[in-house]
Amino acid sequence: NRSRSTTPIQALNLYNSGFMADLSKSFAKRITKEAGKDPRKQIARAYAWTFGRSPNQEETTETLAYLEEHGLPALCRVLFNTNEFLFLQ
């Protein structure tokens, strides 16, 4: 039985690995293909695929700000690096 913690080294490796960068770019292309260019639709689609749920209002607001500043591939990388995505509940 594993605890739900992530070590800093594990998080940095996941975030900075070439594999994750490539995967994030591919996922961003899929999200854009399915949701179009509307950032809110992209966020909703990304949450549906990564977490199996819709984002709440606070998540949408924070994610939208991140998306606008860093772009969709970077957002996808962040979502892939969350505990909610990495660990089964």
Short mmCIF file of N, CA and C in Angstrom, two decimals:
data_model
loop_
_atom_site.label_atom_id
_atom_site.label_comp_id
_atom_site.label_asym_id
_atom_site.label_seq_id
_atom_site.Cartn_x
_atom_site.Cartn_y
_atom_site.Cartn_z
N ASN A 1 0.85 -1.18 0.00
CA ASN A 1 0.00 0.00 0.00
C ASN A 1 0.90 1.23 0.00
N ARG A 2 0.81 2.04 -1.02
CA ARG A 2 1.67 3.21 -1.16
C ARG A 2 0.97 4.47 -0.65
N SER A 3 1.74 5.32 0.00
CA SER A 3 1.18 6.60 0.45
C SER A 3 0.95 7.48 -0.76
N ARG A 4 0.25 8.58 -0.58
CA ARG A 4 -0.12 9.46 -1.69
C ARG A 4 0.85 10.61 -1.87
N SER A 5 2.05 10.49 -1.38
CA SER A 5 3.00 11.59 -1.51
C SER A 5 3.88 11.42 -2.75
N THR A 6 4.35 12.54 -3.25
CA THR A 6 5.27 12.56 -4.37
C THR A 6 6.54 13.26 -3.91
N THR A 7 7.69 12.69 -4.16
CA THR A 7 8.93 13.33 -3.75
C THR A 7 9.28 14.44 -4.74
N PRO A 8 10.04 15.43 -4.30
CA PRO A 8 10.43 16.51 -5.22
C PRO A 8 11.21 15.99 -6.43
N ILE A 9 12.08 15.02 -6.23
CA ILE A 9 12.86 14.48 -7.35
C ILE A 9 11.95 13.78 -8.35
N GLN A 10 10.98 13.04 -7.85
CA GLN A 10 10.03 12.35 -8.74
C GLN A 10 9.23 13.38 -9.54
N ALA A 11 8.75 14.41 -8.89
CA ALA A 11 7.96 15.44 -9.58
C ALA A 11 8.79 16.16 -10.63
N LEU A 12 10.03 16.51 -10.29
CA LEU A 12 10.90 17.19 -11.25
C LEU A 12 11.23 16.30 -12.44
N ASN A 13 11.48 15.04 -12.19
CA ASN A 13 11.77 14.10 -13.27
C ASN A 13 10.58 13.96 -14.20
N LEU A 14 9.40 13.80 -13.64
CA LEU A 14 8.21 13.68 -14.46
C LEU A 14 7.97 14.95 -15.27
N TYR A 15 8.13 16.08 -14.64
CA TYR A 15 7.85 17.35 -15.31
C TYR A 15 8.87 17.65 -16.41
N ASN A 16 10.13 17.31 -16.19
CA ASN A 16 11.20 17.69 -17.11
C ASN A 16 11.60 16.60 -18.10
N SER A 17 11.03 15.43 -18.02
CA SER A 17 11.44 14.35 -18.93
C SER A 17 11.00 14.63 -20.36
N GLY A 18 11.82 14.21 -21.31
CA GLY A 18 11.48 14.35 -22.72
C GLY A 18 10.23 13.59 -23.08
N PHE A 19 10.06 12.42 -22.46
CA PHE A 19 8.86 11.61 -22.71
C PHE A 19 7.60 12.37 -22.34
N MET A 20 7.62 13.01 -21.16
CA MET A 20 6.44 13.76 -20.72
C MET A 20 6.20 14.99 -21.60
N ALA A 21 7.26 15.62 -22.05
CA ALA A 21 7.11 16.79 -22.95
C ALA A 21 6.46 16.35 -24.26
N ASP A 22 6.93 15.25 -24.83
CA ASP A 22 6.34 14.73 -26.07
C ASP A 22 4.89 14.31 -25.87
N LEU A 23 4.63 13.63 -24.77
CA LEU A 23 3.27 13.19 -24.47
C LEU A 23 2.34 14.39 -24.29
N SER A 24 2.82 15.42 -23.63
CA SER A 24 2.02 16.62 -23.40
C SER A 24 1.69 17.34 -24.71
N LYS A 25 2.66 17.42 -25.62
CA LYS A 25 2.41 18.04 -26.92
C LYS A 25 1.37 17.26 -27.71
N SER A 26 1.48 15.94 -27.68
CA SER A 26 0.50 15.10 -28.39
C SER A 26 -0.89 15.25 -27.78
N PHE A 27 -0.94 15.30 -26.45
CA PHE A 27 -2.22 15.45 -25.77
C PHE A 27 -2.83 16.82 -26.08
N ALA A 28 -2.00 17.85 -26.12
CA ALA A 28 -2.49 19.21 -26.44
C ALA A 28 -3.08 19.24 -27.86
N LYS A 29 -2.44 18.55 -28.79
CA LYS A 29 -2.98 18.47 -30.16
C LYS A 29 -4.34 17.79 -30.17
N ARG A 30 -4.46 16.73 -29.40
CA ARG A 30 -5.75 16.01 -29.32
C ARG A 30 -6.82 16.90 -28.71
N ILE A 31 -6.48 17.60 -27.65
CA ILE A 31 -7.44 18.50 -26.99
C ILE A 31 -7.88 19.58 -27.97
N THR A 32 -6.95 20.18 -28.70
CA THR A 32 -7.28 21.22 -29.67
C THR A 32 -8.17 20.67 -30.77
N LYS A 33 -7.88 19.48 -31.22
CA LYS A 33 -8.70 18.85 -32.27
C LYS A 33 -10.13 18.62 -31.78
N GLU A 34 -10.28 18.19 -30.54
CA GLU A 34 -11.61 17.88 -30.00
C GLU A 34 -12.36 19.11 -29.50
N ALA A 35 -11.65 20.07 -28.91
CA ALA A 35 -12.31 21.21 -28.26
C ALA A 35 -12.18 22.51 -29.04
N GLY A 36 -11.36 22.54 -30.06
CA GLY A 36 -11.16 23.78 -30.81
C GLY A 36 -10.24 24.73 -30.09
N LYS A 37 -10.35 26.00 -30.41
CA LYS A 37 -9.44 27.03 -29.87
C LYS A 37 -9.96 27.72 -28.61
N ASP A 38 -11.19 27.42 -28.19
CA ASP A 38 -11.76 28.04 -27.00
C ASP A 38 -11.06 27.50 -25.75
N PRO A 39 -10.37 28.37 -24.99
CA PRO A 39 -9.61 27.91 -23.83
C PRO A 39 -10.46 27.19 -22.78
N ARG A 40 -11.67 27.67 -22.54
CA ARG A 40 -12.53 27.02 -21.53
C ARG A 40 -12.94 25.61 -21.98
N LYS A 41 -13.20 25.45 -23.25
CA LYS A 41 -13.53 24.12 -23.77
C LYS A 41 -12.31 23.21 -23.72
N GLN A 42 -11.14 23.77 -23.98
CA GLN A 42 -9.91 22.99 -23.89
C GLN A 42 -9.69 22.50 -22.46
N ILE A 43 -9.90 23.38 -21.51
CA ILE A 43 -9.74 23.02 -20.10
C ILE A 43 -10.72 21.93 -19.71
N ALA A 44 -11.97 22.09 -20.09
CA ALA A 44 -12.99 21.09 -19.76
C ALA A 44 -12.63 19.74 -20.36
N ARG A 45 -12.15 19.73 -21.59
CA ARG A 45 -11.79 18.48 -22.27
C ARG A 45 -10.57 17.85 -21.62
N ALA A 46 -9.57 18.67 -21.28
CA ALA A 46 -8.37 18.16 -20.63
C ALA A 46 -8.69 17.53 -19.28
N TYR A 47 -9.55 18.16 -18.51
CA TYR A 47 -9.95 17.59 -17.21
C TYR A 47 -10.75 16.30 -17.41
N ALA A 48 -11.60 16.27 -18.40
CA ALA A 48 -12.38 15.06 -18.66
C ALA A 48 -11.45 13.88 -18.97
N TRP A 49 -10.45 14.12 -19.80
CA TRP A 49 -9.53 13.04 -20.18
C TRP A 49 -8.57 12.67 -19.06
N THR A 50 -8.04 13.63 -18.32
CA THR A 50 -7.05 13.31 -17.29
C THR A 50 -7.66 12.85 -15.98
N PHE A 51 -8.79 13.45 -15.59
CA PHE A 51 -9.36 13.14 -14.28
C PHE A 51 -10.73 12.46 -14.33
N GLY A 52 -11.34 12.43 -15.50
CA GLY A 52 -12.67 11.82 -15.61
C GLY A 52 -13.75 12.66 -14.97
N ARG A 53 -13.52 13.97 -14.91
CA ARG A 53 -14.51 14.87 -14.30
C ARG A 53 -14.35 16.26 -14.89
N SER A 54 -15.30 17.13 -14.58
CA SER A 54 -15.22 18.53 -14.99
C SER A 54 -14.49 19.34 -13.93
N PRO A 55 -13.81 20.40 -14.33
CA PRO A 55 -13.16 21.25 -13.33
C PRO A 55 -14.20 22.10 -12.60
N ASN A 56 -13.93 22.38 -11.32
CA ASN A 56 -14.83 23.30 -10.61
C ASN A 56 -14.47 24.73 -11.00
N GLN A 57 -15.20 25.70 -10.50
CA GLN A 57 -15.01 27.10 -10.90
C GLN A 57 -13.62 27.60 -10.55
N GLU A 58 -13.13 27.29 -9.37
CA GLU A 58 -11.81 27.74 -8.96
C GLU A 58 -10.72 27.12 -9.84
N GLU A 59 -10.85 25.83 -10.13
CA GLU A 59 -9.89 25.17 -11.01
C GLU A 59 -9.91 25.78 -12.41
N THR A 60 -11.09 26.07 -12.90
CA THR A 60 -11.20 26.69 -14.23
C THR A 60 -10.50 28.04 -14.26
N THR A 61 -10.73 28.86 -13.25
CA THR A 61 -10.12 30.19 -13.19
C THR A 61 -8.60 30.09 -13.13
N GLU A 62 -8.08 29.24 -12.25
CA GLU A 62 -6.63 29.11 -12.10
C GLU A 62 -6.00 28.47 -13.34
N THR A 63 -6.66 27.47 -13.89
CA THR A 63 -6.15 26.79 -15.07
C THR A 63 -6.16 27.71 -16.28
N LEU A 64 -7.19 28.53 -16.40
CA LEU A 64 -7.28 29.48 -17.51
C LEU A 64 -6.11 30.47 -17.47
N ALA A 65 -5.80 30.97 -16.29
CA ALA A 65 -4.68 31.91 -16.15
C ALA A 65 -3.37 31.22 -16.55
N TYR A 66 -3.18 29.98 -16.12
CA TYR A 66 -1.96 29.25 -16.47
C TYR A 66 -1.89 28.99 -17.97
N LEU A 67 -3.01 28.58 -18.54
CA LEU A 67 -3.08 28.29 -19.97
C LEU A 67 -2.73 29.53 -20.80
N GLU A 68 -3.29 30.66 -20.43
CA GLU A 68 -3.04 31.89 -21.17
C GLU A 68 -1.58 32.33 -21.09
N GLU A 69 -0.92 32.05 -19.96
CA GLU A 69 0.47 32.47 -19.79
C GLU A 69 1.47 31.49 -20.39
N HIS A 70 1.18 30.18 -20.30
CA HIS A 70 2.18 29.17 -20.66
C HIS A 70 1.81 28.29 -21.85
N GLY A 71 0.55 28.26 -22.23
CA GLY A 71 0.13 27.46 -23.38
C GLY A 71 -0.42 26.09 -22.99
N LEU A 72 -1.10 25.47 -23.93
CA LEU A 72 -1.77 24.19 -23.68
C LEU A 72 -0.80 23.04 -23.43
N PRO A 73 0.30 22.88 -24.17
CA PRO A 73 1.21 21.77 -23.85
C PRO A 73 1.75 21.84 -22.43
N ALA A 74 2.07 23.04 -21.95
CA ALA A 74 2.56 23.18 -20.57
C ALA A 74 1.46 22.82 -19.57
N LEU A 75 0.24 23.22 -19.85
CA LEU A 75 -0.87 22.86 -18.97
C LEU A 75 -1.05 21.34 -18.93
N CYS A 76 -0.97 20.70 -20.07
CA CYS A 76 -1.11 19.24 -20.11
C CYS A 76 -0.03 18.58 -19.26
N ARG A 77 1.18 19.12 -19.32
CA ARG A 77 2.27 18.57 -18.51
C ARG A 77 1.99 18.72 -17.02
N VAL A 78 1.42 19.84 -16.64
CA VAL A 78 1.05 20.05 -15.23
C VAL A 78 -0.03 19.05 -14.81
N LEU A 79 -1.03 18.87 -15.64
CA LEU A 79 -2.11 17.93 -15.30
C LEU A 79 -1.59 16.50 -15.17
N PHE A 80 -0.67 16.11 -16.05
CA PHE A 80 -0.09 14.77 -15.96
C PHE A 80 0.75 14.58 -14.70
N ASN A 81 1.19 15.67 -14.10
CA ASN A 81 2.07 15.60 -12.94
C ASN A 81 1.31 15.74 -11.61
N THR A 82 -0.01 15.80 -11.66
CA THR A 82 -0.80 15.95 -10.42
C THR A 82 -0.98 14.60 -9.72
N ASN A 83 -1.12 14.64 -8.42
CA ASN A 83 -1.40 13.42 -7.67
C ASN A 83 -2.71 12.77 -8.12
N GLU A 84 -3.68 13.59 -8.46
CA GLU A 84 -4.98 13.05 -8.89
C GLU A 84 -4.83 12.20 -10.15
N PHE A 85 -3.92 12.56 -11.04
CA PHE A 85 -3.69 11.78 -12.24
C PHE A 85 -2.77 10.58 -11.98
N LEU A 86 -1.76 10.78 -11.17
CA LEU A 86 -0.74 9.74 -10.96
C LEU A 86 -1.17 8.59 -10.07
N PHE A 87 -2.03 8.85 -9.11
CA PHE A 87 -2.38 7.83 -8.13
C PHE A 87 -3.87 7.52 -8.15
N LEU A 88 -4.20 6.24 -8.13
CA LEU A 88 -5.60 5.82 -8.04
C LEU A 88 -6.10 6.05 -6.62
N GLN A 89 -7.30 6.51 -6.52
CA GLN A 89 -7.89 6.77 -5.20
C GLN A 89 -8.53 5.52 -4.64
#
